[in-house]
PDB file of C-alpha atoms in Angstrom:
ATOM      1  CA  MET A1341     -58.441  55.435 -99.919  1.00  0.00           C
ATOM      2  CA  ARG A1342     -58.661  57.972 -97.108  1.00  0.00           C
ATOM      3  CA  VAL A1343     -60.981  57.826 -94.117  1.00  0.00           C
ATOM      4  CA  GLU A1344     -61.296  61.003 -92.052  1.00  0.00           C
ATOM      5  CA  ILE A1345     -62.789  60.761 -88.579  1.00  0.00           C
ATOM      6  CA  TRP A1346     -64.043  63.808 -86.723  1.00  0.00           C
ATOM      7  CA  SER A1347     -64.136  63.133 -82.981  1.00  0.00           C
ATOM      8  CA  ASP A1348     -63.588  64.571 -79.515  1.00  0.00           C
ATOM      9  CA  ILE A1349     -61.726  63.048 -76.580  1.00  0.00           C
ATOM     10  CA  ALA A1350     -64.654  63.953 -74.295  1.00  0.00           C
ATOM     11  CA  CYS A1351     -67.091  61.997 -76.491  1.00  0.00           C
ATOM     12  CA  PRO A1352     -67.758  58.470 -75.179  1.00  0.00           C
ATOM     13  CA  TRP A1353     -69.396  57.374 -78.432  1.00  0.00           C
ATOM     14  CA  CYS A1354     -66.225  58.436 -80.271  1.00  0.00           C
ATOM     15  CA  TYR A1355     -64.266  56.108 -77.979  1.00  0.00           C
ATOM     16  CA  VAL A1356     -66.651  53.230 -78.741  1.00  0.00           C
ATOM     17  CA  GLY A1357     -66.998  54.143 -82.419  1.00  0.00           C
ATOM     18  CA  LYS A1358     -63.237  54.095 -82.960  1.00  0.00           C
ATOM     19  CA  ALA A1359     -63.095  50.513 -81.671  1.00  0.00           C
ATOM     20  CA  ARG A1360     -65.977  49.437 -83.919  1.00  0.00           C
ATOM     21  CA  PHE A1361     -64.474  51.081 -86.983  1.00  0.00           C
ATOM     22  CA  GLU A1362     -61.083  49.505 -86.305  1.00  0.00           C
ATOM     23  CA  LYS A1363     -62.715  46.085 -86.003  1.00  0.00           C
ATOM     24  CA  ALA A1364     -64.178  46.542 -89.485  1.00  0.00           C
ATOM     25  CA  LEU A1365     -60.928  47.944 -90.872  1.00  0.00           C
ATOM     26  CA  ALA A1366     -58.877  45.037 -89.490  1.00  0.00           C
ATOM     27  CA  ALA A1367     -61.025  42.595 -91.487  1.00  0.00           C
ATOM     28  CA  PHE A1368     -61.080  44.735 -94.649  1.00  0.00           C
ATOM     29  CA  PRO A1369     -59.054  43.069 -97.437  1.00  0.00           C
ATOM     30  CA  HIS A1370     -57.593  46.388 -98.598  1.00  0.00           C
ATOM     31  CA  ARG A1371     -56.840  47.755 -95.130  1.00  0.00           C
ATOM     32  CA  ASP A1372     -53.190  48.440 -95.997  1.00  0.00           C
ATOM     33  CA  ALA A1373     -54.378  50.850 -98.693  1.00  0.00           C
ATOM     34  CA  VAL A1374     -56.562  52.838 -96.275  1.00  0.00           C
ATOM     35  CA  GLU A1375     -55.185  56.020 -94.710  1.00  0.00           C
ATOM     36  CA  VAL A1376     -56.957  57.083 -91.516  1.00  0.00           C
ATOM     37  CA  VAL A1377     -56.805  60.747 -90.512  1.00  0.00           C
ATOM     38  CA  HIS A1378     -58.282  62.021 -87.257  1.00  0.00           C
ATOM     39  CA  ARG A1379     -59.880  65.473 -87.363  1.00  0.00           C
ATOM     40  CA  SER A1380     -60.673  67.855 -84.523  1.00  0.00           C
ATOM     41  CA  PHE A1381     -64.162  68.495 -83.164  1.00  0.00           C
ATOM     42  CA  GLU A1382     -64.941  70.023 -79.764  1.00  0.00           C
ATOM     43  CA  LEU A1383     -68.213  69.185 -78.077  1.00  0.00           C
ATOM     44  CA  ASP A1384     -67.670  72.183 -75.808  1.00  0.00           C
ATOM     45  CA  PRO A1385     -65.813  74.782 -77.915  1.00  0.00           C
ATOM     46  CA  GLY A1386     -64.746  77.911 -76.101  1.00  0.00           C
ATOM     47  CA  ARG A1387     -64.811  76.248 -72.687  1.00  0.00           C
ATOM     48  CA  ALA A1388     -62.118  77.749 -70.449  1.00  0.00           C
ATOM     49  CA  LYS A1389     -59.164  75.541 -69.597  1.00  0.00           C
ATOM     50  CA  ASP A1390     -59.853  75.819 -65.877  1.00  0.00           C
ATOM     51  CA  ASP A1391     -63.604  75.176 -66.225  1.00  0.00           C
ATOM     52  CA  ILE A1392     -63.721  71.554 -65.076  1.00  0.00           C
ATOM     53  CA  GLN A1393     -66.693  69.770 -63.540  1.00  0.00           C
ATOM     54  CA  PRO A1394     -67.880  66.221 -62.811  1.00  0.00           C
ATOM     55  CA  VAL A1395     -69.548  64.456 -65.731  1.00  0.00           C
ATOM     56  CA  ILE A1396     -72.937  63.815 -64.085  1.00  0.00           C
ATOM     57  CA  PRO A1397     -73.663  67.468 -63.169  1.00  0.00           C
ATOM     58  CA  MET A1398     -72.414  68.507 -66.602  1.00  0.00           C
ATOM     59  CA  LEU A1399     -74.885  66.138 -68.274  1.00  0.00           C
ATOM     60  CA  THR A1400     -77.820  67.327 -66.163  1.00  0.00           C
ATOM     61  CA  GLU A1401     -77.034  70.983 -66.853  1.00  0.00           C
ATOM     62  CA  LYS A1402     -76.179  70.719 -70.537  1.00  0.00           C
ATOM     63  CA  TYR A1403     -78.859  68.265 -71.659  1.00  0.00           C
ATOM     64  CA  GLY A1404     -81.588  68.897 -69.115  1.00  0.00           C
ATOM     65  CA  MET A1405     -81.729  65.293 -67.913  1.00  0.00           C
ATOM     66  CA  SER A1406     -82.205  64.092 -64.367  1.00  0.00           C
ATOM     67  CA  GLU A1407     -79.313  62.744 -62.346  1.00  0.00           C
ATOM     68  CA  ALA A1408     -80.854  59.259 -62.555  1.00  0.00           C
ATOM     69  CA  GLN A1409     -81.031  59.512 -66.343  1.00  0.00           C
ATOM     70  CA  ALA A1410     -77.435  60.704 -66.524  1.00  0.00           C
ATOM     71  CA  ARG A1411     -76.228  57.823 -64.367  1.00  0.00           C
ATOM     72  CA  ALA A1412     -78.252  55.309 -66.385  1.00  0.00           C
ATOM     73  CA  GLY A1413     -76.721  56.688 -69.564  1.00  0.00           C
ATOM     74  CA  GLU A1414     -73.236  56.237 -68.171  1.00  0.00           C
ATOM     75  CA  GLU A1415     -74.024  52.666 -67.164  1.00  0.00           C
ATOM     76  CA  ASN A1416     -75.274  51.957 -70.688  1.00  0.00           C
ATOM     77  CA  LEU A1417     -72.098  53.433 -72.158  1.00  0.00           C
ATOM     78  CA  GLY A1418     -70.058  51.238 -69.829  1.00  0.00           C
ATOM     79  CA  THR A1419     -71.861  48.172 -71.145  1.00  0.00           C
ATOM     80  CA  GLN A1420     -71.376  49.242 -74.776  1.00  0.00           C
ATOM     81  CA  ALA A1421     -67.683  49.913 -74.190  1.00  0.00           C
ATOM     82  CA  ALA A1422     -67.165  46.564 -72.460  1.00  0.00           C
ATOM     83  CA  ALA A1423     -68.709  44.799 -75.461  1.00  0.00           C
ATOM     84  CA  GLU A1424     -65.877  46.278 -77.552  1.00  0.00           C
ATOM     85  CA  GLY A1425     -63.209  45.249 -75.046  1.00  0.00           C
ATOM     86  CA  LEU A1426     -62.824  48.774 -73.663  1.00  0.00           C
ATOM     87  CA  GLU A1427     -62.548  49.864 -70.045  1.00  0.00           C
ATOM     88  CA  TYR A1428     -64.990  52.574 -68.972  1.00  0.00           C
ATOM     89  CA  ARG A1429     -65.406  54.217 -65.582  1.00  0.00           C
ATOM     90  CA  THR A1430     -69.112  54.931 -65.132  1.00  0.00           C
ATOM     91  CA  GLY A1431     -68.531  57.206 -62.146  1.00  0.00           C
ATOM     92  CA  GLY A1432     -65.996  59.708 -60.876  1.00  0.00           C
ATOM     93  CA  ARG A1433     -64.952  61.154 -64.229  1.00  0.00           C
ATOM     94  CA  ASP A1434     -64.818  64.855 -65.017  1.00  0.00           C
ATOM     95  CA  HIS A1435     -65.293  67.051 -68.069  1.00  0.00           C
ATOM     96  CA  GLY A1436     -63.403  70.043 -69.444  1.00  0.00           C
ATOM     97  CA  SER A1437     -61.824  71.679 -72.465  1.00  0.00           C
ATOM     98  CA  THR A1438     -60.223  69.376 -75.040  1.00  0.00           C
ATOM     99  CA  PHE A1439     -58.653  72.156 -77.123  1.00  0.00           C
ATOM    100  CA  ASP A1440     -55.080  71.498 -75.946  1.00  0.00           C
ATOM    101  CA  MET A1441     -55.490  67.784 -76.629  1.00  0.00           C
ATOM    102  CA  HIS A1442     -56.576  68.501 -80.186  1.00  0.00           C
ATOM    103  CA  ARG A1443     -53.567  70.761 -80.652  1.00  0.00           C
ATOM    104  CA  LEU A1444     -51.298  67.939 -79.485  1.00  0.00           C
ATOM    105  CA  LEU A1445     -53.048  65.559 -81.873  1.00  0.00           C
ATOM    106  CA  HIS A1446     -52.064  67.794 -84.784  1.00  0.00           C
ATOM    107  CA  LEU A1447     -48.457  67.684 -83.595  1.00  0.00           C
ATOM    108  CA  ALA A1448     -48.790  63.902 -83.345  1.00  0.00           C
ATOM    109  CA  ARG A1449     -50.088  63.703 -86.898  1.00  0.00           C
ATOM    110  CA  GLU A1450     -46.969  65.477 -88.149  1.00  0.00           C
ATOM    111  CA  ARG A1451     -44.864  62.978 -86.212  1.00  0.00           C
ATOM    112  CA  GLY A1452     -46.807  59.929 -87.416  1.00  0.00           C
ATOM    113  CA  ARG A1453     -48.185  59.157 -83.924  1.00  0.00           C
ATOM    114  CA  GLN A1454     -51.698  60.561 -84.132  1.00  0.00           C
ATOM    115  CA  ASP A1455     -53.665  57.336 -83.743  1.00  0.00           C
ATOM    116  CA  GLU A1456     -51.463  56.251 -80.839  1.00  0.00           C
ATOM    117  CA  LEU A1457     -51.978  59.519 -78.980  1.00  0.00           C
ATOM    118  CA  LEU A1458     -55.724  59.568 -79.594  1.00  0.00           C
ATOM    119  CA  GLN A1459     -56.149  56.071 -78.164  1.00  0.00           C
ATOM    120  CA  ILE A1460     -54.007  56.954 -75.148  1.00  0.00           C
ATOM    121  CA  LEU A1461     -56.074  60.097 -74.513  1.00  0.00           C
ATOM    122  CA  TYR A1462     -59.334  58.135 -74.783  1.00  0.00           C
ATOM    123  CA  THR A1463     -58.112  55.496 -72.363  1.00  0.00           C
ATOM    124  CA  ALA A1464     -56.827  58.106 -69.919  1.00  0.00           C
ATOM    125  CA  ASN A1465     -60.114  59.997 -69.985  1.00  0.00           C
ATOM    126  CA  PHE A1466     -62.551  57.107 -69.842  1.00  0.00           C
ATOM    127  CA  ALA A1467     -60.694  54.349 -68.003  1.00  0.00           C
ATOM    128  CA  GLU A1468     -58.158  55.953 -65.650  1.00  0.00           C
ATOM    129  CA  GLU A1469     -58.667  57.850 -62.404  1.00  0.00           C
ATOM    130  CA  ARG A1470     -56.309  60.781 -62.961  1.00  0.00           C
ATOM    131  CA  SER A1471     -57.960  63.603 -64.890  1.00  0.00           C
ATOM    132  CA  VAL A1472     -56.734  64.717 -68.318  1.00  0.00           C
ATOM    133  CA  PHE A1473     -58.229  68.206 -67.954  1.00  0.00           C
ATOM    134  CA  GLY A1474     -56.394  71.355 -66.908  1.00  0.00           C
ATOM    135  CA  ASP A1475     -53.141  69.513 -66.217  1.00  0.00           C
ATOM    136  CA  ASP A1476     -50.327  70.147 -68.708  1.00  0.00           C
ATOM    137  CA  GLU A1477     -47.996  67.723 -66.932  1.00  0.00           C
ATOM    138  CA  ARG A1478     -50.546  64.948 -67.399  1.00  0.00           C
ATOM    139  CA  LEU A1479     -50.823  65.735 -71.111  1.00  0.00           C
ATOM    140  CA  VAL A1480     -47.044  65.796 -71.505  1.00  0.00           C
ATOM    141  CA  GLU A1481     -46.807  62.350 -69.895  1.00  0.00           C
ATOM    142  CA  LEU A1482     -49.452  60.988 -72.238  1.00  0.00           C
ATOM    143  CA  ALA A1483     -47.823  62.575 -75.288  1.00  0.00           C
ATOM    144  CA  VAL A1484     -44.472  61.015 -74.388  1.00  0.00           C
ATOM    145  CA  SER A1485     -46.099  57.617 -73.887  1.00  0.00           C
ATOM    146  CA  ALA A1486     -47.466  57.940 -77.442  1.00  0.00           C
ATOM    147  CA  GLY A1487     -43.940  58.448 -78.765  1.00  0.00           C
ATOM    148  CA  LEU A1488     -43.780  62.240 -78.963  1.00  0.00           C
ATOM    149  CA  ASP A1489     -40.798  64.277 -77.854  1.00  0.00           C
ATOM    150  CA  GLU A1490     -41.301  65.802 -74.399  1.00  0.00           C
ATOM    151  CA  ASP A1491     -39.896  69.196 -75.394  1.00  0.00           C
ATOM    152  CA  ASP A1492     -42.109  69.319 -78.496  1.00  0.00           C
ATOM    153  CA  ALA A1493     -45.201  68.615 -76.403  1.00  0.00           C
ATOM    154  CA  ARG A1494     -44.256  71.249 -73.810  1.00  0.00           C
ATOM    155  CA  THR A1495     -43.614  73.824 -76.529  1.00  0.00           C
ATOM    156  CA  VAL A1496     -47.072  73.268 -78.036  1.00  0.00           C
ATOM    157  CA  LEU A1497     -48.843  73.445 -74.686  1.00  0.00           C
ATOM    158  CA  ALA A1498     -46.963  76.612 -73.717  1.00  0.00           C
ATOM    159  CA  ASP A1499     -48.108  78.420 -76.869  1.00  0.00           C
ATOM    160  CA  PRO A1500     -51.917  78.712 -77.138  1.00  0.00           C
ATOM    161  CA  ALA A1501     -51.558  79.598 -80.824  1.00  0.00           C
ATOM    162  CA  ALA A1502     -49.667  76.432 -81.754  1.00  0.00           C
ATOM    163  CA  TYR A1503     -51.881  74.339 -84.064  1.00  0.00           C
ATOM    164  CA  ALA A1504     -54.900  76.419 -83.056  1.00  0.00           C
ATOM    165  CA  ASP A1505     -55.585  77.300 -86.694  1.00  0.00           C
ATOM    166  CA  GLU A1506     -55.453  73.626 -87.650  1.00  0.00           C
ATOM    167  CA  VAL A1507     -58.012  72.719 -84.988  1.00  0.00           C
ATOM    168  CA  ARG A1508     -60.349  75.508 -86.081  1.00  0.00           C
ATOM    169  CA  ALA A1509     -59.935  74.558 -89.737  1.00  0.00           C
ATOM    170  CA  ASP A1510     -61.002  70.978 -88.957  1.00  0.00           C
ATOM    171  CA  GLU A1511     -64.053  72.270 -87.115  1.00  0.00           C
ATOM    172  CA  ARG A1512     -65.058  74.589 -89.963  1.00  0.00           C
ATOM    173  CA  GLU A1513     -64.660  71.713 -92.379  1.00  0.00           C
ATOM    174  CA  ALA A1514     -66.921  69.528 -90.243  1.00  0.00           C
ATOM    175  CA  ALA A1515     -69.590  72.229 -90.312  1.00  0.00           C
ATOM    176  CA  GLY A1516     -69.228  72.499 -94.078  1.00  0.00           C
ATOM    177  CA  LEU A1517     -69.784  68.767 -94.412  1.00  0.00           C
ATOM    178  CA  GLY A1518     -72.913  68.961 -92.289  1.00  0.00           C
ATOM    179  CA  ALA A1519     -71.458  67.242 -89.237  1.00  0.00           C
ATOM    180  CA  ASN A1520     -73.118  68.626 -86.110  1.00  0.00           C
ATOM    181  CA  GLY A1521     -72.176  65.667 -83.930  1.00  0.00           C
ATOM    182  CA  VAL A1522     -69.417  63.105 -83.566  1.00  0.00           C
ATOM    183  CA  PRO A1523     -68.074  60.604 -84.329  1.00  0.00           C
ATOM    184  CA  PHE A1524     -68.388  61.444 -88.021  1.00  0.00           C
ATOM    185  CA  PHE A1525     -66.615  59.319 -90.617  1.00  0.00           C
ATOM    186  CA  VAL A1526     -65.948  60.482 -94.182  1.00  0.00           C
ATOM    187  CA  LEU A1527     -64.701  57.978 -96.746  1.00  0.00           C
ATOM    188  CA  ASP A1528     -62.859  59.415 -99.753  1.00  0.00           C
ATOM    189  CA  ARG A1529     -64.993  62.566 -99.437  1.00  0.00           C
ATOM    190  CA  ARG A1530     -67.803  60.570-101.056  1.00  0.00           C
ATOM    191  CA  TYR A1531     -69.553  58.744 -98.217  1.00  0.00           C
ATOM    192  CA  GLY A1532     -70.350  59.753 -94.652  1.00  0.00           C
ATOM    193  CA  VAL A1533     -71.166  57.620 -91.628  1.00  0.00           C
ATOM    194  CA  SER A1534     -72.535  59.347 -88.532  1.00  0.00           C
ATOM    195  CA  GLY A1535     -72.320  57.927 -85.039  1.00  0.00           C
ATOM    196  CA  ALA A1536     -70.833  54.838 -83.388  1.00  0.00           C
ATOM    197  CA  GLN A1537     -72.407  52.418 -85.846  1.00  0.00           C
ATOM    198  CA  PRO A1538     -72.002  48.632 -85.536  1.00  0.00           C
ATOM    199  CA  ALA A1539     -68.851  47.233 -87.148  1.00  0.00           C
ATOM    200  CA  GLU A1540     -70.999  45.736 -89.916  1.00  0.00           C
ATOM    201  CA  VAL A1541     -72.043  49.214 -91.065  1.00  0.00           C
ATOM    202  CA  PHE A1542     -68.410  50.312 -91.271  1.00  0.00           C
ATOM    203  CA  THR A1543     -67.602  47.161 -93.229  1.00  0.00           C
ATOM    204  CA  GLN A1544     -70.335  47.994 -95.717  1.00  0.00           C
ATOM    205  CA  ALA A1545     -69.145  51.593 -95.997  1.00  0.00           C
ATOM    206  CA  LEU A1546     -65.542  50.546 -96.618  1.00  0.00           C
ATOM    207  CA  GLU A1547     -66.591  48.060 -99.279  1.00  0.00           C
ATOM    208  CA  GLN A1548     -68.861  50.548-101.002  1.00  0.00           C
ATOM    209  CA  ALA A1549     -66.295  53.331-100.984  1.00  0.00           C
ATOM    210  CA  TRP A1550     -63.605  50.993-102.311  1.00  0.00           C
ATOM    211  CA  ALA A1551     -65.818  49.645-105.100  1.00  0.00           C
ATOM    212  CA  SER A1552     -66.875  53.101-106.254  1.00  0.00           C
ATOM    213  CA  ARG A1553     -63.397  54.557-106.636  1.00  0.00           C
ATOM    214  CA  SER A1554     -63.098  56.093-110.091  1.00  0.00           C
ATOM    215  CA  PRO A1555     -60.301  54.763-112.319  1.00  0.00           C
ATOM    216  CA  LEU A1556     -57.922  57.372-113.665  1.00  0.00           C
ATOM    217  CA  GLU A1557     -58.796  58.583-117.149  1.00  0.00           C
ATOM    218  CA  LEU A1558     -55.877  59.792-119.213  1.00  0.00           C
ATOM    219  CA  ILE A1559     -56.295  62.888-121.359  1.00  0.00           C
ATOM    220  CA  GLN A1560     -54.412  63.069-124.659  1.00  0.00           C
ATOM    221  CA  GLN A1561     -53.300  66.103-126.607  1.00  0.00           C
ATOM    222  CA  ASP A1562     -56.138  65.615-129.084  1.00  0.00           C
ATOM    223  CA  GLY A1563     -58.630  65.442-126.233  1.00  0.00           C
ATOM    224  CA  ARG A1564     -59.314  61.704-126.506  1.00  0.00           C
ATOM    225  CA  GLY A1565     -58.896  59.296-123.646  1.00  0.00           C
ATOM    226  CA  GLY A1566     -56.773  56.165-123.680  1.00  0.00           C
ATOM    227  CA  GLN A1567     -53.090  55.413-123.343  1.00  0.00           C
ATOM    228  CA  GLY A1568     -50.108  56.503-125.356  1.00  0.00           C
ATOM    229  CA  GLY A1569     -49.153  60.039-126.279  1.00  0.00           C
ATOM    230  CA  ALA A1570     -46.087  62.102-125.360  1.00  0.00           C
ATOM    231  CA  GLU A1571     -42.734  60.653-124.390  1.00  0.00           C
ATOM    232  CA  ALA A1572     -42.253  59.547-120.789  1.00  0.00           C
ATOM    233  CA  CYS A1573     -39.847  57.677-118.515  1.00  0.00           C
ATOM    234  CA  GLY A1574     -40.609  54.283-117.010  1.00  0.00           C
ATOM    235  CA  PRO A1575     -38.919  51.313-115.325  1.00  0.00           C
ATOM    236  CA  ASP A1576     -37.266  50.362-118.620  1.00  0.00           C
ATOM    237  CA  GLY A1577     -35.832  53.806-119.289  1.00  0.00           C
ATOM    238  CA  CYS A1578     -36.898  56.959-121.075  1.00  0.00           C
ATOM    239  CA  ALA A1579     -38.398  57.290-124.500  1.00  0.00           C
ATOM    240  CA  VAL A1580     -36.104  58.831-127.101  1.00  0.00           C
ATOM    241  CA  PRO A1581     -37.676  61.979-128.593  1.00  0.00           C
ATOM    242  CA  HIS A1582     -38.652  61.596-132.221  1.00  0.00           C
ATOM    243  CA  GLN A1583     -36.789  63.844-134.605  1.00  0.00           C
ATOM    244  CA  HIS A1584     -38.953  65.634-137.142  1.00  0.00           C
TER     245      HIS A1584
END
């Protein structure tokens, strides 16, 4: 069973939602049969790489809230994150383009290190003082700490076209699925879960998706279902063709 998760490194609820989903997945009896794929989604697509600003002014400008409301929201997020065992700096963070991070995440997927890099990027953005925005050297360090090759990471960051199509394809797919916000979880392309739901909701979704998987129906030459039919090879050898 495959679970696809659309998220953005600048999204605090994605950070919290990942922890809640993983709590449910860890307790899921069939967890070893679940493939998790992280998909790209930018909350601020098209933002210039050098367009970086503090989080609180960004929130007041983008969402029309007061500074007090923005700060209260950050405090609430800090409390929610702490409840999941996550560190969260409620002040002093900044905001910028995540496009390069998503491109690195596609490289990491090819190398089998996608989940590791995503968690490292979340932690760096939400819990550490040094910014992850507009600093290629910072991103290279984080990529290497996730197990990626330094030269591979530098090559991707030096070429704005590297994995750009993959990021855009993920974003078009999200739009096609009706996802206009993140985190957005899709289970076997049959069920969707929107937002950083409680772990119990993810548990229910995993159980429902697993139970509703359709068994394979074999098609025979005469059009009927069932087993049997043409010769095949198996653990005990290959069937000998019948001579007519």
